[in-house]
PDB file of C-alpha atoms in Angstrom:
ATOM      1  CA  MET A   1      10.508  -1.847 -14.403  1.00  0.00           C
ATOM      2  CA  SER A   2       8.866   1.572 -14.900  1.00  0.00           C
ATOM      3  CA  ASP A   3       5.887   0.179 -12.969  1.00  0.00           C
ATOM      4  CA  LEU A   4       8.101  -0.024  -9.871  1.00  0.00           C
ATOM      5  CA  VAL A   5      10.942   2.434 -10.432  1.00  0.00           C
ATOM      6  CA  PRO A   6      10.094   5.981 -11.604  1.00  0.00           C
ATOM      7  CA  ALA A   7      11.851   7.069 -14.802  1.00  0.00           C
ATOM      8  CA  ASP A   8      12.148  10.761 -13.847  1.00  0.00           C
ATOM      9  CA  THR A   9      15.367  12.647 -14.388  1.00  0.00           C
ATOM     10  CA  THR A  10      16.506  15.347 -11.994  1.00  0.00           C
ATOM     11  CA  GLU A  11      15.321  17.928 -14.549  1.00  0.00           C
ATOM     12  CA  ASP A  12      11.850  16.391 -14.524  1.00  0.00           C
ATOM     13  CA  VAL A  13      11.730  16.860 -10.769  1.00  0.00           C
ATOM     14  CA  ARG A  14      13.048  20.418 -11.040  1.00  0.00           C
ATOM     15  CA  THR A  15      10.445  21.358 -13.654  1.00  0.00           C
ATOM     16  CA  ARG A  16       7.571  19.823 -11.707  1.00  0.00           C
ATOM     17  CA  GLY A  17       8.693  21.549  -8.530  1.00  0.00           C
ATOM     18  CA  ALA A  18       8.769  24.938 -10.238  1.00  0.00           C
ATOM     19  CA  GLY A  19       5.096  24.661 -11.123  1.00  0.00           C
ATOM     20  CA  VAL A  20       3.678  23.968  -7.650  1.00  0.00           C
ATOM     21  CA  SER A  21       3.448  25.971  -4.439  1.00  0.00           C
ATOM     22  CA  ARG A  22       4.507  22.996  -2.313  1.00  0.00           C
ATOM     23  CA  GLN A  23       6.241  19.806  -3.418  1.00  0.00           C
ATOM     24  CA  VAL A  24       4.698  16.520  -2.306  1.00  0.00           C
ATOM     25  CA  ALA A  25       6.571  13.215  -2.495  1.00  0.00           C
ATOM     26  CA  VAL A  26       4.773   9.870  -2.579  1.00  0.00           C
ATOM     27  CA  LEU A  27       6.507   6.816  -1.094  1.00  0.00           C
ATOM     28  CA  PRO A  28       5.003   3.353  -1.752  1.00  0.00           C
ATOM     29  CA  VAL A  29       5.679   0.900   1.083  1.00  0.00           C
ATOM     30  CA  GLY A  30       4.978  -2.742   0.351  1.00  0.00           C
ATOM     31  CA  SER A  31       6.227  -6.015   1.773  1.00  0.00           C
ATOM     32  CA  PHE A  32       7.763  -9.323   0.751  1.00  0.00           C
ATOM     33  CA  GLU A  33       5.481 -11.970   2.200  1.00  0.00           C
ATOM     34  CA  GLN A  34       3.408 -14.981   1.263  1.00  0.00           C
ATOM     35  CA  HIS A  35       0.152 -14.356  -0.562  1.00  0.00           C
ATOM     36  CA  GLY A  36      -1.025 -17.903  -0.995  1.00  0.00           C
ATOM     37  CA  PRO A  37      -0.084 -20.177  -3.895  1.00  0.00           C
ATOM     38  CA  TYR A  38      -1.176 -17.821  -6.706  1.00  0.00           C
ATOM     39  CA  LEU A  39      -0.067 -14.265  -5.835  1.00  0.00           C
ATOM     40  CA  PRO A  40       3.629 -13.266  -5.697  1.00  0.00           C
ATOM     41  CA  LEU A  41       5.537 -12.458  -2.540  1.00  0.00           C
ATOM     42  CA  ALA A  42       5.797  -8.892  -3.830  1.00  0.00           C
ATOM     43  CA  THR A  43       2.009  -8.419  -3.987  1.00  0.00           C
ATOM     44  CA  ASP A  44       1.831  -5.621  -1.408  1.00  0.00           C
ATOM     45  CA  THR A  45       4.639  -3.762  -3.147  1.00  0.00           C
ATOM     46  CA  LEU A  46       2.892  -4.116  -6.497  1.00  0.00           C
ATOM     47  CA  VAL A  47      -0.364  -2.851  -4.974  1.00  0.00           C
ATOM     48  CA  ALA A  48       1.311   0.121  -3.264  1.00  0.00           C
ATOM     49  CA  CYS A  49       3.091   1.022  -6.502  1.00  0.00           C
ATOM     50  CA  ALA A  50      -0.133   0.738  -8.513  1.00  0.00           C
ATOM     51  CA  VAL A  51      -1.879   3.114  -6.101  1.00  0.00           C
ATOM     52  CA  ALA A  52       1.089   5.519  -6.120  1.00  0.00           C
ATOM     53  CA  ARG A  53       1.255   5.499  -9.949  1.00  0.00           C
ATOM     54  CA  GLU A  54      -2.449   6.279 -10.134  1.00  0.00           C
ATOM     55  CA  ILE A  55      -1.893   9.214  -7.782  1.00  0.00           C
ATOM     56  CA  ALA A  56       1.103  10.451  -9.793  1.00  0.00           C
ATOM     57  CA  GLY A  57      -0.995  10.331 -12.936  1.00  0.00           C
ATOM     58  CA  ALA A  58      -3.570  12.664 -11.405  1.00  0.00           C
ATOM     59  CA  TYR A  59      -1.541  15.033  -9.198  1.00  0.00           C
ATOM     60  CA  PRO A  60       1.836  16.823  -9.535  1.00  0.00           C
ATOM     61  CA  VAL A  61       3.721  14.681  -7.014  1.00  0.00           C
ATOM     62  CA  HIS A  62       7.289  13.403  -6.801  1.00  0.00           C
ATOM     63  CA  LEU A  63       6.933   9.629  -7.119  1.00  0.00           C
ATOM     64  CA  LEU A  64       9.567   7.631  -5.229  1.00  0.00           C
ATOM     65  CA  PRO A  65      10.666   4.015  -5.675  1.00  0.00           C
ATOM     66  CA  PRO A  66       9.118   1.584  -3.194  1.00  0.00           C
ATOM     67  CA  VAL A  67      10.245   0.211   0.125  1.00  0.00           C
ATOM     68  CA  THR A  68       9.937  -3.476  -0.709  1.00  0.00           C
ATOM     69  CA  ILE A  69      10.559  -5.248   2.617  1.00  0.00           C
ATOM     70  CA  SER A  70       8.705  -4.263   5.774  1.00  0.00           C
ATOM     71  CA  CYS A  71       7.022  -5.770   8.861  1.00  0.00           C
ATOM     72  CA  SER A  72       5.610  -9.163   7.826  1.00  0.00           C
ATOM     73  CA  HIS A  73       6.345 -11.105  11.002  1.00  0.00           C
ATOM     74  CA  GLU A  74       2.843 -12.596  11.128  1.00  0.00           C
ATOM     75  CA  HIS A  75       3.642 -14.452   7.876  1.00  0.00           C
ATOM     76  CA  ALA A  76       6.925 -15.973   9.067  1.00  0.00           C
ATOM     77  CA  ALA A  77       5.554 -19.536   8.924  1.00  0.00           C
ATOM     78  CA  TRP A  78       5.610 -19.457   5.106  1.00  0.00           C
ATOM     79  CA  PRO A  79       8.789 -19.811   3.020  1.00  0.00           C
ATOM     80  CA  GLY A  80       9.945 -16.716   1.199  1.00  0.00           C
ATOM     81  CA  THR A  81       8.624 -14.154   3.675  1.00  0.00           C
ATOM     82  CA  VAL A  82      11.219 -11.578   4.750  1.00  0.00           C
ATOM     83  CA  SER A  83      10.803  -8.880   7.402  1.00  0.00           C
ATOM     84  CA  ILE A  84      12.623  -5.979   8.986  1.00  0.00           C
ATOM     85  CA  SER A  85      11.902  -4.673  12.469  1.00  0.00           C
ATOM     86  CA  SER A  86       9.379  -1.914  13.076  1.00  0.00           C
ATOM     87  CA  VAL A  87      12.235   0.189  14.452  1.00  0.00           C
ATOM     88  CA  THR A  88      14.100  -0.168  11.159  1.00  0.00           C
ATOM     89  CA  LEU A  89      11.061   0.696   9.051  1.00  0.00           C
ATOM     90  CA  HIS A  90      10.411   3.719  11.264  1.00  0.00           C
ATOM     91  CA  ALA A  91      14.002   4.871  10.745  1.00  0.00           C
ATOM     92  CA  VAL A  92      13.928   4.293   6.981  1.00  0.00           C
ATOM     93  CA  VAL A  93      10.812   6.419   6.477  1.00  0.00           C
ATOM     94  CA  ARG A  94      12.140   9.140   8.784  1.00  0.00           C
ATOM     95  CA  ASP A  95      15.468   9.191   6.920  1.00  0.00           C
ATOM     96  CA  ILE A  96      13.679   9.461   3.571  1.00  0.00           C
ATOM     97  CA  ALA A  97      11.549  12.342   4.845  1.00  0.00           C
ATOM     98  CA  ASP A  98      14.631  14.128   6.225  1.00  0.00           C
ATOM     99  CA  SER A  99      16.475  13.695   2.935  1.00  0.00           C
ATOM    100  CA  LEU A 100      13.522  15.030   0.956  1.00  0.00           C
ATOM    101  CA  ARG A 101      13.329  18.140   3.117  1.00  0.00           C
ATOM    102  CA  ARG A 102      17.017  18.833   2.542  1.00  0.00           C
ATOM    103  CA  SER A 103      16.320  18.813  -1.199  1.00  0.00           C
ATOM    104  CA  GLY A 104      13.324  21.125  -0.914  1.00  0.00           C
ATOM    105  CA  VAL A 105      10.480  18.589  -0.768  1.00  0.00           C
ATOM    106  CA  ASP A 106       8.876  19.213   2.605  1.00  0.00           C
ATOM    107  CA  THR A 107       5.786  16.992   2.330  1.00  0.00           C
ATOM    108  CA  LEU A 108       5.662  13.180   2.253  1.00  0.00           C
ATOM    109  CA  VAL A 109       2.742  10.840   1.708  1.00  0.00           C
ATOM    110  CA  VAL A 110       3.362   7.209   2.608  1.00  0.00           C
ATOM    111  CA  VAL A 111       1.243   4.854   0.488  1.00  0.00           C
ATOM    112  CA  ASN A 112       1.010   1.685   2.541  1.00  0.00           C
ATOM    113  CA  GLY A 113       0.271  -1.632   0.851  1.00  0.00           C
ATOM    114  CA  HIS A 114       0.612  -3.900   3.901  1.00  0.00           C
ATOM    115  CA  GLY A 115      -1.753  -3.889   6.869  1.00  0.00           C
ATOM    116  CA  GLY A 116       0.921  -5.160   9.245  1.00  0.00           C
ATOM    117  CA  ASN A 117       2.978  -1.970   8.939  1.00  0.00           C
ATOM    118  CA  TYR A 118       1.388  -0.516  12.064  1.00  0.00           C
ATOM    119  CA  VAL A 119       4.461   1.578  12.811  1.00  0.00           C
ATOM    120  CA  LEU A 120       3.817   3.825   9.815  1.00  0.00           C
ATOM    121  CA  GLY A 121       0.967   5.408  11.748  1.00  0.00           C
ATOM    122  CA  ASN A 122       3.407   6.260  14.537  1.00  0.00           C
ATOM    123  CA  VAL A 123       5.862   7.771  12.067  1.00  0.00           C
ATOM    124  CA  VAL A 124       3.188  10.073  10.690  1.00  0.00           C
ATOM    125  CA  GLN A 125       1.832  11.037  14.112  1.00  0.00           C
ATOM    126  CA  GLU A 126       5.269  11.863  15.465  1.00  0.00           C
ATOM    127  CA  SER A 127       6.263  13.814  12.363  1.00  0.00           C
ATOM    128  CA  SER A 128       3.037  15.814  12.384  1.00  0.00           C
ATOM    129  CA  ALA A 129       3.525  16.646  16.079  1.00  0.00           C
ATOM    130  CA  ARG A 130       6.932  18.120  15.173  1.00  0.00           C
ATOM    131  CA  GLY A 131       5.271  20.372  12.599  1.00  0.00           C
ATOM    132  CA  GLU A 132       6.381  18.323   9.584  1.00  0.00           C
ATOM    133  CA  ARG A 133       3.967  17.602   6.751  1.00  0.00           C
ATOM    134  CA  MET A 134       3.325  13.892   6.376  1.00  0.00           C
ATOM    135  CA  ALA A 135       0.305  11.673   5.726  1.00  0.00           C
ATOM    136  CA  LEU A 136      -0.519   7.970   5.528  1.00  0.00           C
ATOM    137  CA  PHE A 137      -2.673   6.776   2.634  1.00  0.00           C
ATOM    138  CA  PRO A 138      -5.089   5.063   2.090  1.00  0.00           C
ATOM    139  CA  ALA A 139      -7.136   5.139   5.299  1.00  0.00           C
ATOM    140  CA  ALA A 140      -9.751   2.454   5.984  1.00  0.00           C
ATOM    141  CA  GLU A 141     -12.406   4.919   4.854  1.00  0.00           C
ATOM    142  CA  ASP A 142     -10.643   5.332   1.498  1.00  0.00           C
ATOM    143  CA  TRP A 143     -10.560   1.570   1.008  1.00  0.00           C
ATOM    144  CA  GLU A 144     -14.234   1.309   1.962  1.00  0.00           C
ATOM    145  CA  ALA A 145     -15.205   3.973  -0.561  1.00  0.00           C
ATOM    146  CA  ALA A 146     -13.137   2.189  -3.207  1.00  0.00           C
ATOM    147  CA  ARG A 147     -14.666  -1.166  -2.324  1.00  0.00           C
ATOM    148  CA  GLU A 148     -18.187   0.196  -2.737  1.00  0.00           C
ATOM    149  CA  ARG A 149     -17.405   2.006  -5.997  1.00  0.00           C
ATOM    150  CA  ALA A 150     -15.731  -1.040  -7.529  1.00  0.00           C
ATOM    151  CA  GLY A 151     -18.523  -3.416  -6.541  1.00  0.00           C
ATOM    152  CA  VAL A 152     -16.249  -5.501  -4.325  1.00  0.00           C
ATOM    153  CA  ILE A 153     -18.551  -7.938  -2.556  1.00  0.00           C
ATOM    154  CA  THR A 154     -16.289  -8.984   0.305  1.00  0.00           C
ATOM    155  CA  SER A 155     -16.178  -6.743   3.389  1.00  0.00           C
ATOM    156  CA  LEU A 156     -12.874  -5.242   4.503  1.00  0.00           C
ATOM    157  CA  LEU A 157     -12.986  -7.512   7.564  1.00  0.00           C
ATOM    158  CA  THR A 158     -13.301 -10.662   5.473  1.00  0.00           C
ATOM    159  CA  ASP A 159     -11.017  -9.493   2.663  1.00  0.00           C
ATOM    160  CA  MET A 160      -7.953  -9.632   4.890  1.00  0.00           C
ATOM    161  CA  HIS A 161      -5.178 -11.148   2.772  1.00  0.00           C
ATOM    162  CA  ALA A 162      -4.782 -12.264  -0.856  1.00  0.00           C
ATOM    163  CA  GLY A 163      -8.515 -11.831  -1.357  1.00  0.00           C
ATOM    164  CA  GLU A 164     -10.856 -10.028  -3.714  1.00  0.00           C
ATOM    165  CA  ILE A 165      -9.206  -6.596  -3.523  1.00  0.00           C
ATOM    166  CA  GLU A 166      -5.572  -7.616  -3.977  1.00  0.00           C
ATOM    167  CA  THR A 167      -6.439 -10.162  -6.654  1.00  0.00           C
ATOM    168  CA  SER A 168      -8.475  -7.556  -8.545  1.00  0.00           C
ATOM    169  CA  ILE A 169      -5.720  -4.937  -8.465  1.00  0.00           C
ATOM    170  CA  LEU A 170      -3.148  -7.414  -9.758  1.00  0.00           C
ATOM    171  CA  LEU A 171      -5.532  -8.725 -12.430  1.00  0.00           C
ATOM    172  CA  HIS A 172      -5.746  -5.135 -13.663  1.00  0.00           C
ATOM    173  CA  ALA A 173      -2.196  -3.880 -13.109  1.00  0.00           C
ATOM    174  CA  HIS A 174      -0.065  -7.045 -13.345  1.00  0.00           C
ATOM    175  CA  PRO A 175      -2.095  -9.975 -14.724  1.00  0.00           C
ATOM    176  CA  GLU A 176       1.122 -11.710 -15.741  1.00  0.00           C
ATOM    177  CA  MET A 177       2.019 -12.070 -12.055  1.00  0.00           C
ATOM    178  CA  LEU A 178      -0.942 -14.293 -11.105  1.00  0.00           C
ATOM    179  CA  ARG A 179      -0.771 -18.059 -11.204  1.00  0.00           C
ATOM    180  CA  PRO A 180      -3.732 -20.443 -11.429  1.00  0.00           C
ATOM    181  CA  GLY A 181      -5.555 -21.177  -8.209  1.00  0.00           C
ATOM    182  CA  TYR A 182      -7.145 -17.946  -7.058  1.00  0.00           C
ATOM    183  CA  GLU A 183     -10.469 -19.140  -8.451  1.00  0.00           C
ATOM    184  CA  THR A 184     -10.660 -21.993  -5.910  1.00  0.00           C
ATOM    185  CA  THR A 185      -8.827 -20.788  -2.776  1.00  0.00           C
ATOM    186  CA  ASP A 186     -11.495 -18.796  -0.907  1.00  0.00           C
ATOM    187  CA  PHE A 187     -11.206 -19.024   2.866  1.00  0.00           C
ATOM    188  CA  VAL A 188     -12.937 -16.961   5.557  1.00  0.00           C
ATOM    189  CA  ALA A 189     -11.724 -16.367   9.127  1.00  0.00           C
ATOM    190  CA  ASP A 190     -13.385 -13.205  10.414  1.00  0.00           C
ATOM    191  CA  ASP A 191     -12.535 -13.748  14.106  1.00  0.00           C
ATOM    192  CA  ARG A 192      -8.785 -13.075  14.255  1.00  0.00           C
ATOM    193  CA  ARG A 193      -8.477 -11.603  17.732  1.00  0.00           C
ATOM    194  CA  HIS A 194      -5.259 -13.521  18.494  1.00  0.00           C
ATOM    195  CA  LEU A 195      -3.518 -12.699  15.201  1.00  0.00           C
ATOM    196  CA  LEU A 196      -0.625 -10.832  16.816  1.00  0.00           C
ATOM    197  CA  THR A 197       0.096 -13.811  19.052  1.00  0.00           C
ATOM    198  CA  LEU A 198      -0.576 -16.719  16.703  1.00  0.00           C
ATOM    199  CA  GLY A 199       0.309 -15.157  13.366  1.00  0.00           C
ATOM    200  CA  MET A 200      -1.489 -15.985  10.136  1.00  0.00           C
ATOM    201  CA  SER A 201      -0.740 -19.688  10.503  1.00  0.00           C
ATOM    202  CA  GLY A 202      -3.126 -19.768  13.457  1.00  0.00           C
ATOM    203  CA  TYR A 203      -6.006 -18.977  11.104  1.00  0.00           C
ATOM    204  CA  THR A 204      -5.218 -20.295   7.627  1.00  0.00           C
ATOM    205  CA  ASP A 205      -3.328 -23.211   6.135  1.00  0.00           C
ATOM    206  CA  SER A 206      -3.143 -21.744   2.626  1.00  0.00           C
ATOM    207  CA  GLY A 207      -2.109 -18.260   3.714  1.00  0.00           C
ATOM    208  CA  VAL A 208      -5.296 -16.831   2.207  1.00  0.00           C
ATOM    209  CA  ILE A 209      -8.055 -15.079   4.140  1.00  0.00           C
ATOM    210  CA  GLY A 210     -10.667 -13.713   1.771  1.00  0.00           C
ATOM    211  CA  ARG A 211     -12.487 -14.510  -1.461  1.00  0.00           C
ATOM    212  CA  PRO A 212     -10.036 -14.149  -4.364  1.00  0.00           C
ATOM    213  CA  SER A 213     -12.433 -15.993  -6.676  1.00  0.00           C
ATOM    214  CA  LEU A 214     -14.512 -12.806  -6.819  1.00  0.00           C
ATOM    215  CA  GLY A 215     -11.622 -10.718  -8.153  1.00  0.00           C
ATOM    216  CA  SER A 216     -11.650  -9.122 -11.594  1.00  0.00           C
ATOM    217  CA  ALA A 217      -9.568  -6.684 -13.615  1.00  0.00           C
ATOM    218  CA  GLU A 218     -12.564  -4.340 -13.880  1.00  0.00           C
ATOM    219  CA  LYS A 219     -12.835  -4.137 -10.104  1.00  0.00           C
ATOM    220  CA  GLY A 220      -9.104  -3.512  -9.876  1.00  0.00           C
ATOM    221  CA  LYS A 221      -9.336  -0.578 -12.277  1.00  0.00           C
ATOM    222  CA  GLU A 222     -12.207   0.992 -10.326  1.00  0.00           C
ATOM    223  CA  LEU A 223     -10.460   0.449  -6.988  1.00  0.00           C
ATOM    224  CA  LEU A 224      -7.435   2.412  -8.178  1.00  0.00           C
ATOM    225  CA  ALA A 225      -9.543   5.157  -9.735  1.00  0.00           C
ATOM    226  CA  SER A 226     -11.479   5.608  -6.509  1.00  0.00           C
ATOM    227  CA  LEU A 227      -8.304   5.801  -4.438  1.00  0.00           C
ATOM    228  CA  ALA A 228      -6.907   8.462  -6.767  1.00  0.00           C
ATOM    229  CA  ASP A 229     -10.081  10.484  -6.276  1.00  0.00           C
ATOM    230  CA  SER A 230      -9.873  10.070  -2.493  1.00  0.00           C
ATOM    231  CA  PHE A 231      -6.297  11.325  -2.552  1.00  0.00           C
ATOM    232  CA  GLY A 232      -7.538  14.736  -3.663  1.00  0.00           C
ATOM    233  CA  ALA A 233      -8.544  15.653  -0.112  1.00  0.00           C
ATOM    234  CA  TYR A 234      -5.082  14.695   1.172  1.00  0.00           C
ATOM    235  CA  PHE A 235      -3.360  16.706  -1.536  1.00  0.00           C
ATOM    236  CA  SER A 236      -5.463  19.794  -0.806  1.00  0.00           C
ATOM    237  CA  MET A 237      -4.836  19.547   2.932  1.00  0.00           C
ATOM    238  CA  LEU A 238      -1.091  19.031   2.597  1.00  0.00           C
ATOM    239  CA  THR A 239      -0.552  21.813   0.071  1.00  0.00           C
ATOM    240  CA  SER A 240      -2.698  24.434   1.800  1.00  0.00           C
ATOM    241  CA  ASP A 241      -1.055  27.264   3.738  1.00  0.00           C
ATOM    242  CA  ALA A 242      -3.305  26.739   6.756  1.00  0.00           C
TER     243      ALA A 242
END
């Protein structure tokens, strides 16, 4: 459970806050959606938490428990998928940020594990326009740098869902969560221009788009290490007085 729910006490938070000029909270946002026959419905939450834990191990941040259900409407054709509206997710993140500020934590980084959570970009833009400190991580450029460092063969376009990256991170962080089948379920559908209209079922029968057979625990470890390094620029920007 400590992989998903931080074990801090209130005194831990108080002590950490006393040693920094500005407190930064990190909120993992995942999803509960199909990831083919071999990865769990909670894959995006597990990935977001793995990234957030890696960040918390390298920077003095206040690690929050994850948001585990988000905007997975494009996966509705598969049993087990659960979604909330974008309006609800927007409100949840805003409420969390407001609550943090009332307790003296004025900076929030949202670590997004699900590509369909488009509204998180709006939350950050709107908050920043109001003068609040908020960021969304990782950006596509951070994932690309991580992909290259880890030796991930599949491009970000092809590695869309339950592919090499997600399989690698779970093989490293939660190997007990994988079931047999990822070695033989590769499927490519690079032209997905009607995804918002047709959903994932318009492009894949298995729910997979990517090459999970190429995943490895070693790649997963390097992906997370690279993302932690990339976070340094965000941390510096958010904690500066400029």
